[in-house]
CSV table of C-alpha atoms in Angstrom, one decimal:
chain,number,residue,atom,x,y,z
M,1,UNK,CA,124.0,67.8,167.0
M,2,UNK,CA,120.5,66.6,166.3
M,3,UNK,CA,117.2,67.4,168.0
M,4,UNK,CA,117.2,63.9,169.6
M,5,UNK,CA,120.6,64.2,171.2
M,6,UNK,CA,118.9,64.8,174.6
M,7,UNK,CA,117.0,61.5,174.2
M,8,UNK,CA,120.2,59.6,173.2
M,9,UNK,CA,122.0,60.8,176.3
M,10,UNK,CA,119.0,60.0,178.5
M,11,UNK,CA,118.9,56.4,177.1
M,12,UNK,CA,122.6,55.9,177.6
M,13,UNK,CA,122.4,57.2,181.2
M,14,UNK,CA,119.4,55.1,181.9
M,15,UNK,CA,121.6,52.0,181.3
M,16,UNK,CA,118.7,49.4,181.0
M,17,UNK,CA,119.3,46.7,178.4
M,18,UNK,CA,115.9,46.6,176.8
M,19,UNK,CA,113.0,49.0,177.5
M,20,UNK,CA,110.1,50.7,176.0
M,21,UNK,CA,109.1,54.4,176.0
M,22,UNK,CA,105.8,55.9,174.8
M,23,UNK,CA,105.8,58.7,172.2
M,24,UNK,CA,104.5,60.9,175.0
M,25,UNK,CA,107.5,60.0,177.2
M,26,UNK,CA,109.9,60.7,174.4
M,27,UNK,CA,108.3,64.0,173.7
M,28,UNK,CA,108.7,65.0,177.5
M,29,UNK,CA,112.4,64.0,177.3
M,30,UNK,CA,113.1,65.7,174.1
M,31,UNK,CA,110.8,68.7,174.7
M,32,UNK,CA,109.5,68.3,171.1
M,33,UNK,CA,106.8,66.3,169.5
M,34,UNK,CA,108.1,63.0,167.9
M,35,UNK,CA,107.8,63.2,164.1
M,36,UNK,CA,108.7,61.2,161.0
M,37,UNK,CA,112.3,62.6,161.2
M,38,UNK,CA,112.8,60.2,164.2
M,39,UNK,CA,113.3,57.4,161.5
M,40,UNK,CA,116.2,59.3,160.0
M,41,UNK,CA,117.9,60.2,163.3
M,42,UNK,CA,117.4,56.8,165.0
M,43,UNK,CA,120.8,55.6,163.4
M,44,UNK,CA,122.6,58.1,165.7
M,45,UNK,CA,121.7,56.1,168.8
M,46,UNK,CA,124.1,53.4,167.9
M,47,UNK,CA,126.9,55.9,168.8
M,48,UNK,CA,125.5,55.7,172.3
M,49,UNK,CA,125.6,51.9,172.5
M,50,UNK,CA,121.7,51.3,171.7
M,51,UNK,CA,119.6,50.7,168.8
M,52,UNK,CA,115.9,51.3,168.1
M,53,UNK,CA,114.0,48.1,168.0
M,54,UNK,CA,110.3,48.0,167.3
M,55,UNK,CA,108.3,51.1,166.7
M,56,UNK,CA,104.6,50.5,167.2
M,57,UNK,CA,102.3,53.2,165.7
M,58,UNK,CA,99.2,51.4,167.1
M,59,UNK,CA,100.6,51.4,170.7
M,60,UNK,CA,102.6,54.7,170.2
M,61,UNK,CA,105.8,53.1,171.7
M,62,UNK,CA,109.4,52.6,170.8
M,63,UNK,CA,111.6,49.7,172.0
M,64,UNK,CA,115.2,50.5,172.7
M,65,UNK,CA,117.9,47.7,172.9
M,66,UNK,CA,121.4,47.9,174.3
M,67,UNK,CA,124.0,46.7,171.8
M,68,UNK,CA,126.5,44.0,172.6
């Protein structure tokens, strides 16, 4: 169980094919500030049927894409 499990479940329940969340929105969902470890944990999302697309440090956003 990782600190991002809450986010992965939220994304799966959201059900949208492709969408973008800001770092702030992710922090609100998770209850923790997003940090560099996100890059390590993002592989877990594939178990929930999604993948992390583009991460924009400039815009402070993350794109999520449904697999398949």
